[in-house]
C-alpha angles and dihedrals in degrees: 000000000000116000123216108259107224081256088057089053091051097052087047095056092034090060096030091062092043091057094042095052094032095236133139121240134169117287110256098238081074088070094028111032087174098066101131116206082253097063089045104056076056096063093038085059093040081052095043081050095044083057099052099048092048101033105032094241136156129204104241100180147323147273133212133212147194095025092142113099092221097049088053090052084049101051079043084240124129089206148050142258138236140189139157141287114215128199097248086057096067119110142205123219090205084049132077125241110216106225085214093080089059133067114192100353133180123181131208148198123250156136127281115215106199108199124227091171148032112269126207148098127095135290081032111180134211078244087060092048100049087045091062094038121103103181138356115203137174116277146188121207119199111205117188107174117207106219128075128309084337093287119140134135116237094278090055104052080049105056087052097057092263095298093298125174111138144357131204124198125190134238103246116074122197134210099238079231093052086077160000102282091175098063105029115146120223137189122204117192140166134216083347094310128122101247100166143335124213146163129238077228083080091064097086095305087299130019094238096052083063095057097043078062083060101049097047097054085041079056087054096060090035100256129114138176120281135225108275094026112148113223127202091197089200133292122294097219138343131316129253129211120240135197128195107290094035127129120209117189116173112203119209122189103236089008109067124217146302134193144177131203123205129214 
């Protein structure tokens, strides 16, 4: 088992109050230039951990990033990301999200993955996923990442728990063998206004796919998905930016819809 190094208990207060108080601070590869993106999966769990310990919190699932082959060229990366959904960050659409809590936040549109089995092991397939999969639904993930003008380099986004705030999940779930989930459609608008359109294609060929990635480097450090985990498989397109007073609704051929409203 690896032990927090007095630097990885630095990085873990420093993100944990800027999260707390919303406020933007420097990314941390600006102090310490050789974080590796091991050491920072190790401060994303020590700050997961933190949470928990000071919030009450519990990890109820997971998300994944950077599952779109262009996003990857452009962060200059050949895989994805992942980080954790806790329960604080869970959303309701007949509920309002206060714009307070947040300091600079985008939202975007993606997949749910509900579990009805543990997941884990190596050489993990999309055919192993569906297969443990209960129900996919719509879903909206706010990301909010703590440091300036959203500018960090992998490590970075990392070591924050890949950007994460809220989710939102939507009322219709669906059996994986109901439909098509690789070439699903989707439609994201705000305030009643086309903002971008996508494919569930763009998620590594197939969202699934994505989260059989995740499962096999889980494999690696000994760790795999549980029973009951929610999933965010990767966003769809890209995210938009919202202010207070906006209104968000993502629109998913065979899944329905799901929205948000901030105040």
């Amino acid at each position: 088992m690896n032990l927090l190094t007095n630097r990885d208990k630095e990085i873990i207060e420093y993100l944990f109050a800027a999260e707390r108080d919303a406020r933007e601070v420097s990314k941390v590869t600006d102090k310490f230039p050789e974080l590796t993106i091991e050491d920072a999966y190790l401060i994303q769990d020590g700050l997961l951990a933190r949470k928990r310990m000071e919030e009450g919190t519990k990890t109820v699932g997971m998300k994944l990033g950077l599952t779109s082959k262009a996003k990857q060229k452009m962060m200059g990366v050949n895989e994805a990301i992942y980080g954790y959904l806790h329960s604080d960050m869970l959303a309701f659409e007949w509920e309002p999200i206060s714009f307070s809590q947040f300091i600079h936040p985008k939202v975007e549109p993606e997949i749910a993955f509900l579990l009805a089995e543990d997941l884990k092991g190596e050489h993990i397939t999309i055919e192993d996923v569906l297969k443990a999969t209960k129900y996919v639904a719509p879903a909206l993930e706010v990301i909010d990442s703590r440091y300036k003008d959203f500018r960090f380099t992998l490590n970075d986004v990392i070591a924050d728990n890949c950007s994460s705030a809220k989710f939102v999940v939507g009322s219709k779930w669906v059996s994986p063998s109901a439909i098509d989930i690789g070439s699903i459609g989707m439609v994201l608008s705000k305030n009643g206004k086309l903002e971008q359109t996508g494919s569930s294609a763009a998620v590594l060929g197939h969202p699934a796919a994505a989260i059989a990635w995740a499962v096999n480097q889980l494999h690696t450090i000994g760790k795999g998905l549980r029973k009951g985990d929610i999933v965010l498989s990767g966003a769809m397109s890209e995210a938009i930016a919202f202010q207070a007073g906006d209104s968000v609704i993502a629109a998913f051929d065979g899944l329905g819809s799901v929205s948000m409203y901030c105040e």
